[in-house]
Short mmCIF file of C-alpha atoms and ligand atoms in Angstrom, two decimals:
data_model
loop_
_atom_site.label_atom_id
_atom_site.label_comp_id
_atom_site.label_asym_id
_atom_site.label_seq_id
_atom_site.Cartn_x
_atom_site.Cartn_y
_atom_site.Cartn_z
CA MET A 1 0.00 0.00 0.00
CA SER A 2 1.11 3.55 -0.66
CA THR A 3 0.52 5.18 2.71
CA SER A 4 1.60 3.32 5.78
CA VAL A 5 -0.82 2.08 8.38
CA PHE A 6 2.02 2.49 10.86
CA ALA A 7 3.11 6.00 9.89
CA LEU A 8 1.93 7.49 13.16
CA PRO A 9 3.51 4.96 15.53
CA VAL A 10 6.83 5.14 13.71
CA SER A 11 7.02 8.91 13.75
CA LEU A 12 5.92 8.95 17.37
CA ALA A 13 8.53 6.36 18.21
CA LEU A 14 11.27 8.20 16.37
CA HIS A 15 10.31 11.38 18.18
CA LEU A 16 10.50 9.60 21.51
CA LEU A 17 13.84 8.06 20.65
CA THR A 18 15.34 11.34 19.52
CA SER A 19 14.15 13.21 22.57
CA ALA A 20 15.38 10.61 25.07
CA ALA A 21 18.90 9.49 25.89
CA PRO A 22 19.73 6.60 23.55
CA ALA A 23 19.66 3.68 25.96
CA SER A 24 17.01 4.85 28.38
CA PRO A 25 13.62 3.21 27.98
CA SER A 26 10.92 5.59 26.89
CA PRO A 27 7.95 6.19 29.19
CA ALA A 28 5.56 5.22 26.38
CA THR A 29 5.15 1.51 26.94
CA ALA A 30 1.50 1.07 25.99
CA PRO A 31 0.99 -1.10 22.91
CA VAL A 32 0.68 0.94 19.75
CA LYS A 33 -2.95 1.12 18.68
CA PRO A 34 -3.36 -1.15 15.65
CA PRO A 35 -5.06 0.14 12.52
CA PRO A 36 -8.65 -1.03 11.91
CA ALA A 37 -8.78 -4.51 10.41
CA SER A 38 -10.37 -3.09 7.29
CA ALA A 39 -7.18 -1.13 6.64
CA VAL A 40 -5.07 -4.16 5.91
CA LYS A 41 -6.39 -6.81 3.57
CA GLY A 42 -5.77 -10.37 4.57
CA LEU A 43 -4.87 -9.92 8.26
CA THR A 44 -7.28 -10.52 11.12
CA ALA A 45 -7.91 -8.07 13.94
CA ALA A 46 -5.92 -10.30 16.32
CA GLN A 47 -2.98 -10.34 13.94
CA LEU A 48 -3.07 -6.56 13.59
CA ASP A 49 -3.24 -6.26 17.34
CA ALA A 50 -0.10 -8.41 17.51
CA ALA A 51 1.58 -6.07 15.01
CA GLY A 52 0.97 -3.16 17.36
CA ARG A 53 2.27 -5.10 20.34
CA LEU A 54 5.47 -6.10 18.52
CA VAL A 55 6.33 -3.04 16.44
CA GLY A 56 5.34 -0.44 19.02
CA PRO A 57 7.49 -1.60 21.96
CA ALA A 58 10.40 -2.51 19.65
CA LEU A 59 10.43 1.10 18.49
CA THR A 60 9.79 2.86 21.77
CA GLU A 61 11.24 0.85 24.65
CA GLY A 62 14.94 1.06 23.78
CA HIS A 63 15.33 -2.52 25.00
CA SER A 64 17.38 -3.84 22.07
CA TYR A 65 19.94 -1.05 22.39
CA ALA A 66 20.21 -1.47 26.17
CA ARG A 67 20.82 -5.18 25.58
CA LEU A 68 23.45 -4.40 22.99
CA ALA A 69 25.23 -2.18 25.51
CA GLU A 70 25.31 -5.09 27.99
CA LEU A 71 26.77 -7.42 25.38
CA THR A 72 29.36 -5.04 23.90
CA ASP A 73 30.48 -2.94 26.87
CA GLY A 74 29.65 -5.54 29.51
CA VAL A 75 30.80 -8.82 27.94
CA GLY A 76 33.15 -7.36 25.33
CA PRO A 77 34.85 -9.12 22.41
CA ARG A 78 33.96 -12.83 22.36
CA LEU A 79 36.09 -14.93 20.07
CA SER A 80 35.30 -18.67 20.11
CA GLY A 81 37.07 -20.54 22.85
CA SER A 82 37.74 -17.42 24.94
CA GLU A 83 36.50 -16.80 28.47
CA SER A 84 34.39 -13.92 27.20
CA ALA A 85 32.66 -16.16 24.65
CA GLU A 86 31.58 -18.31 27.60
CA ALA A 87 30.52 -15.14 29.46
CA ALA A 88 28.37 -14.26 26.45
CA VAL A 89 26.69 -17.68 26.65
CA GLN A 90 25.90 -17.09 30.33
CA TRP A 91 24.68 -13.57 29.60
CA ALA A 92 22.32 -14.88 26.91
CA LEU A 93 20.90 -17.57 29.21
CA ARG A 94 20.34 -15.02 32.01
CA SER A 95 18.73 -12.56 29.61
CA PHE A 96 16.29 -15.11 28.16
CA LYS A 97 15.36 -16.14 31.69
CA ALA A 98 14.67 -12.52 32.62
CA ASP A 99 12.48 -12.27 29.50
CA GLY A 100 10.44 -15.33 30.45
CA VAL A 101 11.70 -17.21 27.38
CA LYS A 102 12.77 -20.83 27.87
CA ALA A 103 16.43 -21.28 26.85
CA TRP A 104 19.14 -23.91 26.98
CA LYS A 105 22.70 -24.62 25.80
CA GLU A 106 23.66 -27.12 23.11
CA PRO A 107 27.30 -28.31 22.94
CA VAL A 108 29.70 -27.14 20.21
CA LYS A 109 33.45 -27.89 19.99
CA VAL A 110 35.16 -24.76 18.71
CA PRO A 111 38.61 -23.82 17.44
CA HIS A 112 40.65 -21.86 19.95
CA TRP A 113 42.93 -19.46 18.14
CA VAL A 114 44.63 -16.76 20.19
CA ARG A 115 46.17 -13.52 18.93
CA GLY A 116 49.60 -12.60 20.25
CA GLU A 117 52.16 -9.90 19.74
CA GLU A 118 51.86 -8.52 16.21
CA HIS A 119 53.74 -5.90 14.25
CA GLY A 120 55.41 -5.39 10.94
CA GLU A 121 57.41 -2.85 8.99
CA ILE A 122 58.63 -2.01 5.55
CA VAL A 123 62.36 -2.60 5.88
CA THR A 124 64.80 0.25 5.35
CA SER A 125 66.39 0.30 1.89
CA GLU A 126 68.15 2.82 -0.34
CA ARG A 127 64.67 4.16 -1.25
CA THR A 128 63.10 4.42 2.20
CA ARG A 129 64.02 4.72 5.84
CA GLY A 130 61.39 2.07 6.50
CA LEU A 131 57.83 2.41 7.77
CA PRO A 132 55.79 0.61 10.40
CA LEU A 133 52.71 -1.21 9.04
CA SER A 134 49.31 -1.08 10.68
CA LEU A 135 48.35 -4.74 10.61
CA MET A 136 46.43 -7.45 12.42
CA ALA A 137 46.86 -11.23 12.14
CA LEU A 138 44.05 -13.04 10.35
CA GLY A 139 42.19 -15.56 12.49
CA GLY A 140 43.73 -18.97 11.86
CA SER A 141 47.13 -17.50 10.96
CA ALA A 142 50.29 -19.43 11.83
CA PRO A 143 52.88 -17.60 13.93
CA THR A 144 56.18 -16.28 12.61
CA PRO A 145 59.35 -17.42 14.36
CA PRO A 146 59.64 -15.42 17.62
CA GLU A 147 62.28 -13.15 16.11
CA GLY A 148 60.02 -12.54 13.09
CA LEU A 149 60.65 -13.08 9.39
CA THR A 150 61.84 -10.76 6.65
CA ALA A 151 61.18 -11.34 2.96
CA GLU A 152 60.55 -9.61 -0.32
CA VAL A 153 56.95 -8.74 -1.17
CA VAL A 154 55.18 -9.83 -4.33
CA GLU A 155 51.81 -8.23 -5.13
CA VAL A 156 48.84 -10.05 -6.68
CA GLY A 157 45.38 -8.74 -7.56
CA SER A 158 43.53 -12.04 -7.54
CA LEU A 159 43.83 -15.75 -6.82
CA GLU A 160 44.33 -16.25 -10.57
CA ASP A 161 47.32 -13.85 -10.50
CA LEU A 162 48.76 -15.91 -7.67
CA ALA A 163 48.32 -19.19 -9.54
CA ALA A 164 49.98 -17.68 -12.63
CA LEU A 165 53.09 -16.82 -10.61
CA GLY A 166 53.65 -20.48 -9.73
CA ASP A 167 56.82 -21.00 -7.69
CA GLN A 168 57.99 -17.42 -8.27
CA VAL A 169 56.39 -16.68 -4.87
CA LYS A 170 58.70 -19.16 -3.14
CA GLY A 171 60.39 -17.57 -0.13
CA ARG A 172 58.40 -14.36 -0.55
CA ILE A 173 55.52 -12.58 1.17
CA VAL A 174 52.44 -12.55 -1.06
CA PHE A 175 50.55 -9.27 -0.83
CA PHE A 176 46.89 -9.58 -1.89
CA ASN A 177 45.69 -6.20 -3.15
CA HIS A 178 42.20 -5.26 -4.40
CA ASP A 179 40.05 -2.19 -4.74
CA MET A 180 37.06 -2.82 -2.51
CA SER A 181 35.09 0.40 -2.33
CA GLU A 182 31.54 -0.59 -1.39
CA ALA A 183 29.77 -3.26 0.63
CA ALA A 184 28.76 -5.19 -2.50
CA ASP A 185 32.47 -5.80 -3.25
CA TYR A 186 32.94 -7.94 -0.15
CA GLY A 187 31.88 -11.22 -1.73
CA ARG A 188 34.10 -10.57 -4.74
CA PHE A 189 37.31 -10.14 -2.72
CA ALA A 190 36.73 -12.19 0.45
CA GLY A 191 38.30 -15.27 -1.16
CA MET A 192 41.68 -13.51 -1.17
CA ARG A 193 41.51 -13.39 2.62
CA SER A 194 39.87 -16.75 3.30
CA ARG A 195 41.73 -18.91 0.73
CA GLY A 196 44.62 -16.77 -0.55
CA PRO A 197 47.09 -17.47 2.27
CA ALA A 198 46.59 -21.26 2.03
CA LEU A 199 47.15 -21.18 -1.74
CA ALA A 200 50.24 -18.98 -1.31
CA ALA A 201 51.59 -21.43 1.27
CA LYS A 202 51.15 -24.30 -1.22
CA GLN A 203 53.22 -22.35 -3.74
CA GLY A 204 56.03 -21.89 -1.21
CA ALA A 205 55.37 -18.36 0.07
CA VAL A 206 56.57 -17.62 3.62
CA ALA A 207 53.81 -15.19 4.65
CA ALA A 208 50.78 -13.33 3.32
CA LEU A 209 49.50 -9.79 3.69
CA VAL A 210 45.92 -9.04 2.67
CA ARG A 211 44.50 -5.58 2.10
CA SER A 212 41.71 -5.08 4.63
CA LEU A 213 38.21 -5.74 3.28
CA ALA A 214 36.85 -2.35 4.25
CA THR A 215 34.81 0.55 2.91
CA ALA A 216 36.41 3.15 5.19
CA SER A 217 39.74 3.42 6.91
CA LEU A 218 41.64 5.62 9.31
CA ARG A 219 44.56 3.23 8.98
CA SER A 220 42.61 0.58 10.86
CA PRO A 221 43.24 -3.04 9.85
CA HIS A 222 40.22 -5.37 9.53
CA THR A 223 40.78 -9.01 10.47
CA GLY A 224 38.77 -12.08 9.42
CA ALA A 225 39.17 -15.80 9.04
CA THR A 226 41.66 -17.52 6.80
CA ARG A 227 41.48 -21.26 6.21
CA PHE A 228 44.26 -23.78 5.77
CA ASP A 229 43.63 -27.35 4.65
CA GLU A 230 43.81 -30.00 7.36
CA GLY A 231 47.45 -31.09 7.47
CA GLY A 232 48.29 -28.71 4.58
CA ALA A 233 50.94 -25.97 4.41
CA ARG A 234 50.30 -22.98 6.70
CA LEU A 235 51.87 -19.57 6.96
CA PRO A 236 51.65 -16.33 8.94
CA ALA A 237 48.95 -14.11 7.44
CA ALA A 238 47.87 -10.60 8.37
CA ALA A 239 45.48 -7.91 7.17
CA VAL A 240 47.11 -4.54 6.51
CA SER A 241 45.15 -1.30 6.59
CA VAL A 242 43.96 0.17 3.30
CA GLU A 243 46.53 2.99 3.64
CA ASP A 244 49.37 0.52 4.14
CA ALA A 245 48.19 -1.51 1.15
CA LEU A 246 48.28 1.67 -0.95
CA THR A 247 51.78 2.49 0.33
CA LEU A 248 53.05 -1.01 -0.45
CA HIS A 249 51.53 -0.79 -3.91
CA ARG A 250 53.21 2.58 -4.60
CA MET A 251 56.56 1.42 -3.32
CA LEU A 252 56.44 -1.77 -5.36
CA GLN A 253 56.10 0.36 -8.52
CA GLY A 254 59.63 1.65 -7.86
CA GLY A 255 61.38 -1.63 -7.15
CA PRO A 256 61.70 -4.45 -4.65
CA VAL A 257 60.25 -3.99 -1.15
CA LYS A 258 61.04 -6.09 1.91
CA VAL A 259 58.76 -6.46 4.92
CA ARG A 260 59.56 -7.72 8.39
CA LEU A 261 56.68 -9.44 10.17
CA VAL A 262 56.22 -10.63 13.76
CA LEU A 263 53.04 -12.58 14.59
CA GLY A 264 52.83 -14.37 17.92
CA CYS A 265 49.44 -16.05 17.47
CA SER A 266 48.76 -19.64 18.48
CA GLU A 267 46.24 -22.41 17.89
CA LEU A 268 45.23 -24.14 21.15
CA PRO A 269 43.31 -27.43 21.33
CA ASP A 270 39.61 -27.19 20.44
CA ALA A 271 37.48 -25.85 23.31
CA ASP A 272 34.04 -26.78 24.65
CA SER A 273 31.44 -24.15 23.93
CA SER A 274 27.73 -23.83 23.18
CA ASN A 275 24.98 -22.55 20.96
CA VAL A 276 22.23 -20.91 22.99
CA VAL A 277 18.74 -21.99 21.90
CA ALA A 278 15.48 -20.45 23.12
CA GLU A 279 11.90 -20.77 22.05
CA VAL A 280 8.32 -19.63 22.32
CA ARG A 281 6.16 -22.71 21.70
CA GLY A 282 3.51 -22.53 19.02
CA ARG A 283 -0.14 -22.73 20.08
CA GLU A 284 -1.32 -25.05 17.27
CA LYS A 285 1.69 -26.61 15.60
CA PRO A 286 4.52 -26.55 18.10
CA ASP A 287 6.58 -29.01 16.06
CA GLU A 288 6.74 -26.56 13.15
CA VAL A 289 9.67 -24.25 13.75
CA VAL A 290 10.45 -20.73 12.56
CA LEU A 291 14.13 -20.27 13.30
CA LEU A 292 15.63 -16.86 14.09
CA GLY A 293 19.42 -16.93 14.08
CA ALA A 294 22.35 -14.64 14.84
CA HIS A 295 25.88 -15.38 16.03
CA LEU A 296 27.00 -14.81 19.56
CA ASP A 297 30.75 -14.99 18.91
CA SER A 298 32.68 -12.03 17.52
CA TRP A 299 36.25 -11.23 16.60
CA ASP A 300 38.64 -10.48 19.42
CA VAL A 301 38.99 -6.85 18.33
CA GLY A 302 36.33 -4.20 18.81
CA THR A 303 33.28 -5.42 20.70
CA GLY A 304 31.27 -6.97 17.85
CA ALA A 305 28.54 -4.34 18.04
CA HIS A 306 27.44 -4.55 14.39
CA ASP A 307 28.92 -8.04 13.89
CA ASP A 308 26.89 -9.57 15.28
CA GLY A 309 25.74 -8.03 18.55
CA ALA A 310 23.04 -6.15 16.65
CA GLY A 311 21.66 -9.35 15.15
CA VAL A 312 21.78 -11.09 18.53
CA VAL A 313 19.70 -8.42 20.28
CA MET A 314 17.22 -8.21 17.37
CA VAL A 315 16.35 -11.91 17.54
CA MET A 316 16.34 -11.96 21.36
CA GLU A 317 14.00 -8.99 21.42
CA ALA A 318 11.73 -10.65 18.86
CA ALA A 319 11.37 -13.66 21.17
CA ARG A 320 10.79 -11.47 24.24
CA LEU A 321 8.01 -9.49 22.54
CA ILE A 322 6.37 -12.57 20.99
CA ALA A 323 6.41 -14.30 24.39
CA LYS A 324 4.45 -11.35 25.81
CA LEU A 325 1.62 -11.56 23.27
CA PRO A 326 -1.76 -12.55 24.70
CA GLN A 327 -1.76 -15.50 22.32
CA ALA A 328 1.31 -17.35 21.01
CA PRO A 329 1.55 -17.68 17.23
CA ARG A 330 0.48 -20.95 15.59
CA ARG A 331 4.04 -22.30 15.23
CA THR A 332 7.11 -22.31 17.43
CA VAL A 333 9.53 -19.39 17.19
CA ARG A 334 13.01 -20.66 18.00
CA VAL A 335 16.00 -18.38 18.51
CA VAL A 336 19.45 -19.84 17.93
CA LEU A 337 22.49 -17.82 19.00
CA PHE A 338 25.20 -19.63 17.07
CA MET A 339 28.75 -19.97 18.37
CA ASN A 340 31.79 -19.77 16.07
CA GLU A 341 30.34 -18.22 12.91
CA GLU A 342 33.48 -16.14 12.51
CA ASN A 343 36.22 -18.73 12.43
CA GLY A 344 34.77 -22.16 11.87
CA LEU A 345 30.98 -22.26 11.51
CA ARG A 346 31.00 -25.08 14.04
CA GLY A 347 27.81 -23.81 15.72
CA GLY A 348 25.84 -23.78 12.47
CA ARG A 349 27.03 -27.28 11.63
CA ALA A 350 26.38 -28.60 15.15
CA TYR A 351 22.82 -27.26 15.10
CA ALA A 352 22.01 -28.76 11.68
CA GLU A 353 23.45 -32.09 12.80
CA ALA A 354 21.79 -32.23 16.23
CA HIS A 355 18.41 -31.21 14.76
CA ALA A 356 18.65 -33.14 11.47
CA LYS A 357 15.42 -35.04 12.18
CA GLU A 358 13.54 -31.79 12.86
CA LEU A 359 14.77 -29.88 9.79
CA PRO A 360 11.92 -31.07 7.54
CA LYS A 361 9.67 -29.24 10.04
CA HIS A 362 11.78 -26.07 10.00
CA VAL A 363 9.31 -24.06 7.96
CA ALA A 364 11.40 -20.87 7.70
CA ALA A 365 14.77 -19.61 8.89
CA VAL A 366 15.99 -16.04 9.25
CA GLU A 367 19.55 -15.02 10.10
CA MET A 368 20.41 -11.48 11.13
CA ASP A 369 24.10 -10.95 10.43
CA ALA A 370 24.52 -7.82 8.37
CA GLY A 371 24.79 -5.18 11.10
CA GLY A 372 22.40 -2.88 12.91
CA GLY A 373 21.34 -0.68 10.00
CA PRO A 374 17.73 0.22 9.23
CA PRO A 375 15.50 -2.38 7.57
CA LEU A 376 15.04 -2.24 3.80
CA GLY A 377 12.81 -5.15 2.84
CA VAL A 378 12.40 -8.89 2.68
CA SER A 379 14.10 -11.44 0.42
CA LEU A 380 13.09 -15.06 -0.02
CA HIS A 381 14.74 -18.34 -0.83
CA ALA A 382 11.71 -20.61 -1.08
CA GLY A 383 9.66 -22.54 -3.58
CA PRO A 384 7.10 -20.92 -5.90
CA GLY A 385 4.36 -18.70 -4.47
CA GLY A 386 6.33 -17.34 -1.52
CA GLU A 387 5.82 -13.68 -2.32
CA ALA A 388 2.08 -14.10 -2.85
CA LEU A 389 1.80 -15.91 0.48
CA LEU A 390 3.71 -13.28 2.45
CA ARG A 391 2.58 -10.11 0.66
CA PRO A 392 -0.33 -9.29 3.01
CA TRP A 393 2.07 -9.65 5.94
CA LEU A 394 4.37 -6.91 4.65
CA ALA A 395 1.89 -4.12 5.44
CA PRO A 396 3.10 -3.54 9.02
CA LEU A 397 6.64 -3.14 7.64
CA ASP A 398 5.64 -0.20 5.43
CA GLY A 399 6.06 2.34 8.20
CA LEU A 400 9.50 0.91 8.92
CA GLY A 401 10.58 1.42 5.31
CA ALA A 402 10.75 -2.32 4.72
CA GLY A 403 7.39 -3.31 3.25
CA ARG A 404 8.74 -4.69 -0.02
CA PHE A 405 10.38 -7.75 -1.50
CA MET A 406 13.98 -7.51 -2.57
CA VAL A 407 15.98 -9.72 -4.91
CA GLY A 408 19.16 -11.29 -3.62
CA HIS A 409 20.35 -13.58 -0.92
CA ALA A 410 18.16 -14.51 2.00
CA THR A 411 20.55 -16.67 3.96
CA GLY A 412 23.29 -16.30 6.56
CA ALA A 413 26.40 -18.39 7.01
CA ASP A 414 25.01 -20.26 10.02
CA LEU A 415 21.94 -21.31 8.03
CA SER A 416 23.95 -22.74 5.14
CA PRO A 417 24.27 -26.22 6.73
CA MET A 418 20.43 -26.42 6.60
CA GLU A 419 20.32 -25.89 2.84
CA PRO A 420 20.43 -29.60 1.94
CA ALA A 421 17.26 -30.04 4.04
CA HIS A 422 15.51 -27.45 1.81
CA VAL A 423 14.66 -25.13 4.69
CA PRO A 424 13.09 -21.92 3.28
CA PHE A 425 15.22 -18.86 4.09
CA VAL A 426 13.72 -15.43 4.68
CA GLY A 427 16.02 -12.42 4.67
CA VAL A 428 15.04 -9.40 6.73
CA ARG A 429 17.41 -7.15 4.83
CA VAL A 430 19.04 -4.17 6.51
CA ASP A 431 21.04 -1.32 5.05
CA SER A 432 24.62 -2.61 5.13
CA SER A 433 26.19 0.15 3.08
CA ARG A 434 28.31 1.34 6.06
CA TYR A 435 28.73 -2.09 7.67
CA PHE A 436 32.20 -2.68 6.23
CA ASP A 437 33.49 0.63 7.57
CA VAL A 438 33.94 -1.09 10.94
CA HIS A 439 33.43 -4.83 10.26
CA HIS A 440 36.06 -7.04 11.99
CA SER A 441 37.99 -4.01 13.24
CA MET A 442 38.75 -2.29 16.55
CA ALA A 443 36.11 0.26 15.54
CA ASP A 444 33.13 -2.14 15.72
CA THR A 445 31.85 -0.65 18.98
CA LEU A 446 28.45 0.36 20.36
CA ASP A 447 28.71 4.00 19.30
CA LYS A 448 28.60 2.92 15.64
CA VAL A 449 25.08 1.53 16.06
CA ASP A 450 22.23 4.02 15.75
CA PRO A 451 19.57 3.17 18.36
CA ARG A 452 16.77 4.23 16.03
CA ASP A 453 18.00 2.08 13.16
CA LEU A 454 18.46 -0.85 15.53
CA SER A 455 14.95 -0.48 16.95
CA ARG A 456 13.43 -0.34 13.46
CA SER A 457 15.21 -3.50 12.35
CA THR A 458 14.27 -5.16 15.62
CA ALA A 459 10.62 -4.30 14.95
CA ALA A 460 10.88 -5.73 11.43
CA VAL A 461 12.41 -8.99 12.70
CA ALA A 462 9.83 -9.36 15.46
CA TRP A 463 6.98 -8.87 13.02
CA MET A 464 8.38 -11.16 10.31
CA ALA A 465 9.01 -13.89 12.89
CA TYR A 466 5.41 -13.61 14.01
CA ALA A 467 4.13 -13.51 10.42
CA LEU A 468 6.03 -16.68 9.47
CA ALA A 469 4.82 -18.45 12.60
CA GLU A 470 1.23 -17.28 12.22
CA ALA A 471 0.50 -17.34 8.45
CA PRO A 472 -2.10 -20.01 7.74
CA ALA A 473 -0.10 -21.57 4.87
CA LEU A 474 3.55 -22.61 4.70
CA LEU A 475 6.22 -21.37 2.31
CA ALA A 476 6.98 -23.98 -0.35
CA ARG A 477 10.42 -25.48 0.19
CA PRO A 478 13.18 -24.41 -2.21
CA THR A 479 14.49 -27.01 -4.63
CA GLY A 480 17.78 -25.43 -5.75
CA PRO A 481 20.64 -23.98 -3.73
CA GLU A 482 20.60 -20.41 -2.47
CA SER A 483 23.53 -19.59 -4.74
CA ASP A 484 21.09 -19.88 -7.67
CA ASN A 485 19.40 -16.68 -6.47
CA PRO A 486 20.41 -13.56 -8.37
CA PRO A 487 23.12 -11.60 -6.57
CA PRO A 488 22.03 -8.46 -4.66
CA LYS A 489 21.70 -5.34 -6.79
CA LYS A 490 24.58 -2.89 -6.44
ZN1 LIG B 1 28.87 -11.84 11.45
#
């Protein structure tokens, strides 16, 4: 519809949020008055009442942002295997309990990689007095010898460039350069970080430097996972800031450049950890599950506010608000806070394995893992007829700016192990255009998340979860893989 049935509540909520301190709950806690049933075709009065009870408090209570402050400032960075990752598990269990939502832990064995001392420099030569590099080891990196290593740098612009060099990279540091400039570039270049170092190691390189995958930089390196094959060659690998990548590139135009690198990271034995699972049981079909996912772990730098604290608080808040409805939706809404999305995906795999028998009854899955930006719309990975089935349910999203279908991916990494079971994926898409400014960097802190944007996306998630659990009919299950979907528009 052209004018929003929720225009008034949204503007009221935004007014309340702008006039109050960001994290303090607003005094307006009464459910937002729903529009008359006649205003929205296809939804019953009870369903519209639920829309008011979900969207209104999500926008006005400031609860999701207060929760995010607890997780980021209170628990802090929470890399898999660390003490703070365990503290995050305990925090989530306590929070669900306080919300009156039943929750439990499910076991996950996780990698336990630990960052150590790390620095590097362009070595003094006849052309330069040398320069320190702003860098950060990639998760999964091997250490250098304690005294460090020094080698000549060879630049490549792609994995194909690397392959073409063959054993010319032997004994050298491979520098992966690219020109990421917007969020949509991430998928194109991420392979250089995740697979490049392993391929360089196979060709005899002694270390790898990867230009940070970032859309903004004040000389801040952005880390991320790199994968080596089991029992295969490994090497020390670090992300350098965009500025340092540009400097290396310029210097390499004028002749050979040597870099000295010291990385003190280590890989400890796998650690015991957990996914946190919580649910609101369905009133009619409790065995049919609508899954809401986000990942509880983060990198060990910054405090994982956008990645993925924002997603965590959105799905927790959705469960809290749905649990408070006078009547539970038809189906079960299950929240899964996955462990180890960042450097192993062990939580996603453990969930799909432990719940394999139930997956045919997972009727929809949503993963929020694209930051705390405002909501934009809904994307689907389902069988035919999905849009027609959900269209009437988009009306309450109009006032949030998200009442439309979008092409592009609907999944998240933690959901990918459920693909073979043909679970329909529903993407509640948020604006991620500034996500990679801070992603995986020291700068991913609470102050980067706008409380109003977060509350709007939280409202959208809460409503879509309810819609999927309440709609009379089920989404048809997808037949092909998610990668068959057209890529997101630039
Ligand atoms: Zn993430």
